[in-house]
Amino acid sequence: MTADLGRADLEETDGDGDPRWLDGREMAAWLALLRVVSVLPQALDRQLRDEVGISHTYYSMLAVLSDHPERTLSMGELARLAATSPSRLTHAIAAMEKRGWVRRRQCGADRRVQYATLTDEGLAVLRRVAPAHVAEVRRLVFDRIGPERVEELRAIASLLADGLAEECGTP
């Protein structure tokens, strides 16, 4: 970030009270990260929309449900694990419910809580599209970095994700 942004209210400063601007290496890394978080979801969405007509967000929800006992989670927990907002989750679940991929039900003990369950039809869709999706993830990410850098990517991504989760108050 450069001084011409005019942000006099920045909390973090150097020893002289000036903002701690990004140096050239940091700026290059930051801009590269911004490109990845913008372009990668678009590329994954494109592949999934072509393959089965859903976004990566929908795919993530199906995958998360498939990985839990009875393929069921509360809507709140599903939103958290699929990294989406409750309103976006509600819309997505309604759309997938219409396709027969997910079923919703109220919690008997607490009417405010709803559960989403991946149906057999939804699981069949996930099984059909998963191989092509995994191949695309491999092509776009892992084939580019090579096996020797996978742990490095995991460590950096985990560090950032854990810190952001802590900032936002989510586990």
mmCIF file of C-alpha atoms in Angstrom:
data_model
loop_
_atom_site.group_PDB
_atom_site.id
_atom_site.type_symbol
_atom_site.label_atom_id
_atom_site.label_comp_id
_atom_site.label_asym_id
_atom_site.label_seq_id
_atom_site.Cartn_x
_atom_site.Cartn_y
_atom_site.Cartn_z
ATOM 1 C CA MET A 1 0.000 0.000 0.000
ATOM 2 C CA THR A 2 1.417 3.379 -0.772
ATOM 3 C CA ALA A 3 1.467 6.688 1.024
ATOM 4 C CA ASP A 4 -0.835 8.303 -1.544
ATOM 5 C CA LEU A 5 -3.784 6.350 -0.134
ATOM 6 C CA GLY A 6 -4.170 9.088 2.474
ATOM 7 C CA ARG A 7 -4.999 6.790 5.388
ATOM 8 C CA ALA A 8 -3.845 8.826 8.359
ATOM 9 C CA ASP A 9 -5.862 6.631 10.724
ATOM 10 C CA LEU A 10 -3.833 3.450 10.204
ATOM 11 C CA GLU A 11 -3.304 1.758 13.546
ATOM 12 C CA GLU A 12 0.003 0.100 12.797
ATOM 13 C CA THR A 13 2.965 2.446 12.440
ATOM 14 C CA ASP A 14 6.706 2.233 12.379
ATOM 15 C CA GLY A 15 8.784 3.613 15.237
ATOM 16 C CA ASP A 16 8.371 7.196 13.942
ATOM 17 C CA GLY A 17 4.564 7.058 13.861
ATOM 18 C CA ASP A 18 4.401 6.603 10.074
ATOM 19 C CA PRO A 19 2.261 3.829 8.593
ATOM 20 C CA ARG A 20 4.090 0.558 7.943
ATOM 21 C CA TRP A 21 3.693 0.548 4.146
ATOM 22 C CA LEU A 22 4.342 -2.639 2.238
ATOM 23 C CA ASP A 23 7.810 -2.879 0.765
ATOM 24 C CA GLY A 24 8.340 -4.007 -2.826
ATOM 25 C CA ARG A 25 8.513 -7.731 -2.018
ATOM 26 C CA GLU A 26 5.468 -7.558 0.250
ATOM 27 C CA MET A 27 3.495 -5.621 -2.367
ATOM 28 C CA ALA A 28 4.390 -8.165 -5.058
ATOM 29 C CA ALA A 29 3.315 -11.047 -2.778
ATOM 30 C CA TRP A 30 0.103 -9.234 -1.805
ATOM 31 C CA LEU A 31 -0.883 -8.511 -5.409
ATOM 32 C CA ALA A 32 -0.167 -12.128 -6.386
ATOM 33 C CA LEU A 33 -2.350 -13.363 -3.518
ATOM 34 C CA LEU A 34 -5.160 -11.004 -4.566
ATOM 35 C CA ARG A 35 -5.005 -12.438 -8.083
ATOM 36 C CA VAL A 36 -5.209 -16.000 -6.763
ATOM 37 C CA VAL A 37 -8.194 -15.342 -4.487
ATOM 38 C CA SER A 38 -9.962 -13.648 -7.399
ATOM 39 C CA VAL A 39 -9.075 -15.892 -10.339
ATOM 40 C CA LEU A 40 -9.039 -19.372 -8.748
ATOM 41 C CA PRO A 41 -12.708 -19.359 -7.638
ATOM 42 C CA GLN A 42 -13.710 -18.128 -11.109
ATOM 43 C CA ALA A 43 -11.796 -20.961 -12.781
ATOM 44 C CA LEU A 44 -13.297 -23.573 -10.451
ATOM 45 C CA ASP A 45 -16.792 -22.136 -10.954
ATOM 46 C CA ARG A 46 -16.374 -22.269 -14.728
ATOM 47 C CA GLN A 47 -15.423 -25.959 -14.679
ATOM 48 C CA LEU A 48 -18.288 -26.904 -12.357
ATOM 49 C CA ARG A 49 -20.872 -24.833 -14.225
ATOM 50 C CA ASP A 50 -19.840 -26.493 -17.497
ATOM 51 C CA GLU A 51 -19.865 -29.959 -15.910
ATOM 52 C CA VAL A 52 -23.025 -29.897 -13.786
ATOM 53 C CA GLY A 53 -24.408 -26.360 -13.768
ATOM 54 C CA ILE A 54 -23.450 -25.399 -10.220
ATOM 55 C CA SER A 55 -20.974 -23.029 -8.611
ATOM 56 C CA HIS A 56 -17.978 -24.019 -6.533
ATOM 57 C CA THR A 57 -19.925 -22.838 -3.483
ATOM 58 C CA TYR A 58 -22.655 -25.412 -4.176
ATOM 59 C CA TYR A 59 -20.051 -28.100 -4.768
ATOM 60 C CA SER A 60 -18.388 -27.245 -1.447
ATOM 61 C CA MET A 61 -21.691 -27.605 0.380
ATOM 62 C CA LEU A 62 -22.344 -31.012 -1.181
ATOM 63 C CA ALA A 63 -18.797 -32.137 -0.381
ATOM 64 C CA VAL A 64 -19.008 -30.945 3.230
ATOM 65 C CA LEU A 65 -22.333 -32.727 3.750
ATOM 66 C CA SER A 66 -20.972 -35.933 2.220
ATOM 67 C CA ASP A 67 -18.194 -35.995 4.793
ATOM 68 C CA HIS A 68 -20.431 -35.993 7.889
ATOM 69 C CA PRO A 69 -22.403 -38.691 9.670
ATOM 70 C CA GLU A 70 -25.715 -39.360 7.947
ATOM 71 C CA ARG A 71 -24.612 -36.675 5.444
ATOM 72 C CA THR A 72 -26.336 -34.130 7.704
ATOM 73 C CA LEU A 73 -25.341 -30.862 9.351
ATOM 74 C CA SER A 74 -27.118 -27.920 10.912
ATOM 75 C CA MET A 75 -27.445 -25.031 8.494
ATOM 76 C CA GLY A 76 -25.227 -22.887 10.747
ATOM 77 C CA GLU A 77 -22.452 -25.461 10.852
ATOM 78 C CA LEU A 78 -22.723 -26.039 7.095
ATOM 79 C CA ALA A 79 -22.397 -22.295 6.440
ATOM 80 C CA ARG A 80 -19.295 -22.175 8.632
ATOM 81 C CA LEU A 81 -17.627 -25.231 7.083
ATOM 82 C CA ALA A 82 -18.491 -24.221 3.515
ATOM 83 C CA ALA A 83 -17.221 -20.684 4.266
ATOM 84 C CA THR A 84 -20.393 -18.941 3.130
ATOM 85 C CA SER A 85 -22.915 -16.567 4.641
ATOM 86 C CA PRO A 86 -26.150 -17.899 6.128
ATOM 87 C CA SER A 87 -28.220 -16.039 3.506
ATOM 88 C CA ARG A 88 -26.164 -17.415 0.611
ATOM 89 C CA LEU A 89 -26.408 -20.879 2.164
ATOM 90 C CA THR A 90 -30.200 -20.625 2.439
ATOM 91 C CA HIS A 91 -30.481 -19.664 -1.228
ATOM 92 C CA ALA A 92 -28.118 -22.442 -2.330
ATOM 93 C CA ILE A 93 -29.832 -25.108 -0.243
ATOM 94 C CA ALA A 94 -33.227 -24.065 -1.634
ATOM 95 C CA ALA A 95 -31.890 -24.395 -5.190
ATOM 96 C CA MET A 96 -30.331 -27.788 -4.473
ATOM 97 C CA GLU A 97 -33.490 -28.910 -2.697
ATOM 98 C CA LYS A 98 -35.453 -28.211 -5.899
ATOM 99 C CA ARG A 99 -33.018 -30.453 -7.774
ATOM 100 C CA GLY A 100 -33.493 -33.202 -5.194
ATOM 101 C CA TRP A 101 -29.865 -33.091 -4.031
ATOM 102 C CA VAL A 102 -30.510 -31.870 -0.482
ATOM 103 C CA ARG A 103 -33.353 -32.194 2.006
ATOM 104 C CA ARG A 104 -34.035 -29.754 4.841
ATOM 105 C CA ARG A 105 -35.754 -30.435 8.128
ATOM 106 C CA GLN A 106 -36.417 -28.600 11.371
ATOM 107 C CA CYS A 107 -34.784 -29.635 14.609
ATOM 108 C CA GLY A 108 -37.430 -31.190 16.852
ATOM 109 C CA ALA A 109 -36.007 -29.664 20.039
ATOM 110 C CA ASP A 110 -35.297 -26.179 18.676
ATOM 111 C CA ARG A 111 -37.498 -24.887 15.836
ATOM 112 C CA ARG A 112 -34.933 -22.177 15.042
ATOM 113 C CA VAL A 113 -32.437 -24.814 13.920
ATOM 114 C CA GLN A 114 -32.655 -26.486 10.522
ATOM 115 C CA TYR A 115 -30.660 -29.414 9.229
ATOM 116 C CA ALA A 116 -29.532 -30.076 5.672
ATOM 117 C CA THR A 117 -29.066 -33.646 4.477
ATOM 118 C CA LEU A 118 -27.372 -34.723 1.275
ATOM 119 C CA THR A 119 -29.750 -37.078 -0.556
ATOM 120 C CA ASP A 120 -28.721 -40.182 -2.486
ATOM 121 C CA GLU A 121 -29.313 -38.201 -5.689
ATOM 122 C CA GLY A 122 -27.063 -35.390 -4.429
ATOM 123 C CA LEU A 123 -24.372 -37.888 -3.506
ATOM 124 C CA ALA A 124 -24.596 -39.397 -7.011
ATOM 125 C CA VAL A 125 -24.112 -35.926 -8.525
ATOM 126 C CA LEU A 126 -21.122 -35.293 -6.276
ATOM 127 C CA ARG A 127 -19.583 -38.661 -7.190
ATOM 128 C CA ARG A 128 -20.107 -37.936 -10.879
ATOM 129 C CA VAL A 129 -18.524 -34.460 -10.844
ATOM 130 C CA ALA A 130 -15.810 -34.955 -8.189
ATOM 131 C CA PRO A 131 -13.218 -36.673 -10.422
ATOM 132 C CA ALA A 132 -13.256 -33.846 -12.995
ATOM 133 C CA HIS A 133 -13.258 -31.220 -10.238
ATOM 134 C CA VAL A 134 -10.308 -32.813 -8.442
ATOM 135 C CA ALA A 135 -8.458 -33.041 -11.766
ATOM 136 C CA GLU A 136 -9.074 -29.316 -12.287
ATOM 137 C CA VAL A 137 -7.848 -28.477 -8.763
ATOM 138 C CA ARG A 138 -4.765 -30.590 -9.415
ATOM 139 C CA ARG A 139 -4.172 -28.888 -12.788
ATOM 140 C CA LEU A 140 -4.692 -25.339 -11.492
ATOM 141 C CA VAL A 141 -2.835 -25.652 -8.182
ATOM 142 C CA PHE A 142 -0.839 -28.761 -7.364
ATOM 143 C CA ASP A 143 0.680 -29.474 -10.776
ATOM 144 C CA ARG A 144 1.933 -25.874 -10.845
ATOM 145 C CA ILE A 145 3.623 -25.907 -7.454
ATOM 146 C CA GLY A 146 4.930 -29.482 -7.510
ATOM 147 C CA PRO A 147 4.907 -32.022 -4.680
ATOM 148 C CA GLU A 148 7.854 -30.427 -2.882
ATOM 149 C CA ARG A 149 5.864 -27.216 -2.194
ATOM 150 C CA VAL A 150 2.544 -28.718 -1.045
ATOM 151 C CA GLU A 151 3.496 -28.554 2.640
ATOM 152 C CA GLU A 152 4.635 -24.957 2.194
ATOM 153 C CA LEU A 153 1.264 -24.051 0.656
ATOM 154 C CA ARG A 154 -0.600 -25.861 3.457
ATOM 155 C CA ALA A 155 1.410 -24.087 6.144
ATOM 156 C CA ILE A 156 0.902 -20.603 4.674
ATOM 157 C CA ALA A 157 -2.788 -21.150 3.889
ATOM 158 C CA SER A 158 -3.432 -22.587 7.368
ATOM 159 C CA LEU A 159 -1.614 -19.727 9.055
ATOM 160 C CA LEU A 160 -3.708 -17.170 7.156
ATOM 161 C CA ALA A 161 -6.997 -19.061 7.549
ATOM 162 C CA ASP A 162 -6.488 -19.660 11.274
ATOM 163 C CA GLY A 163 -5.585 -16.014 11.872
ATOM 164 C CA LEU A 164 -8.585 -14.788 9.884
ATOM 165 C CA ALA A 165 -10.912 -17.187 11.705
ATOM 166 C CA GLU A 166 -9.592 -15.892 15.017
ATOM 167 C CA GLU A 167 -10.107 -12.270 13.889
ATOM 168 C CA CYS A 168 -13.675 -13.045 12.863
ATOM 169 C CA GLY A 169 -14.427 -15.084 15.963
ATOM 170 C CA THR A 170 -15.070 -18.337 14.076
ATOM 171 C CA PRO A 171 -13.423 -21.626 14.936
#
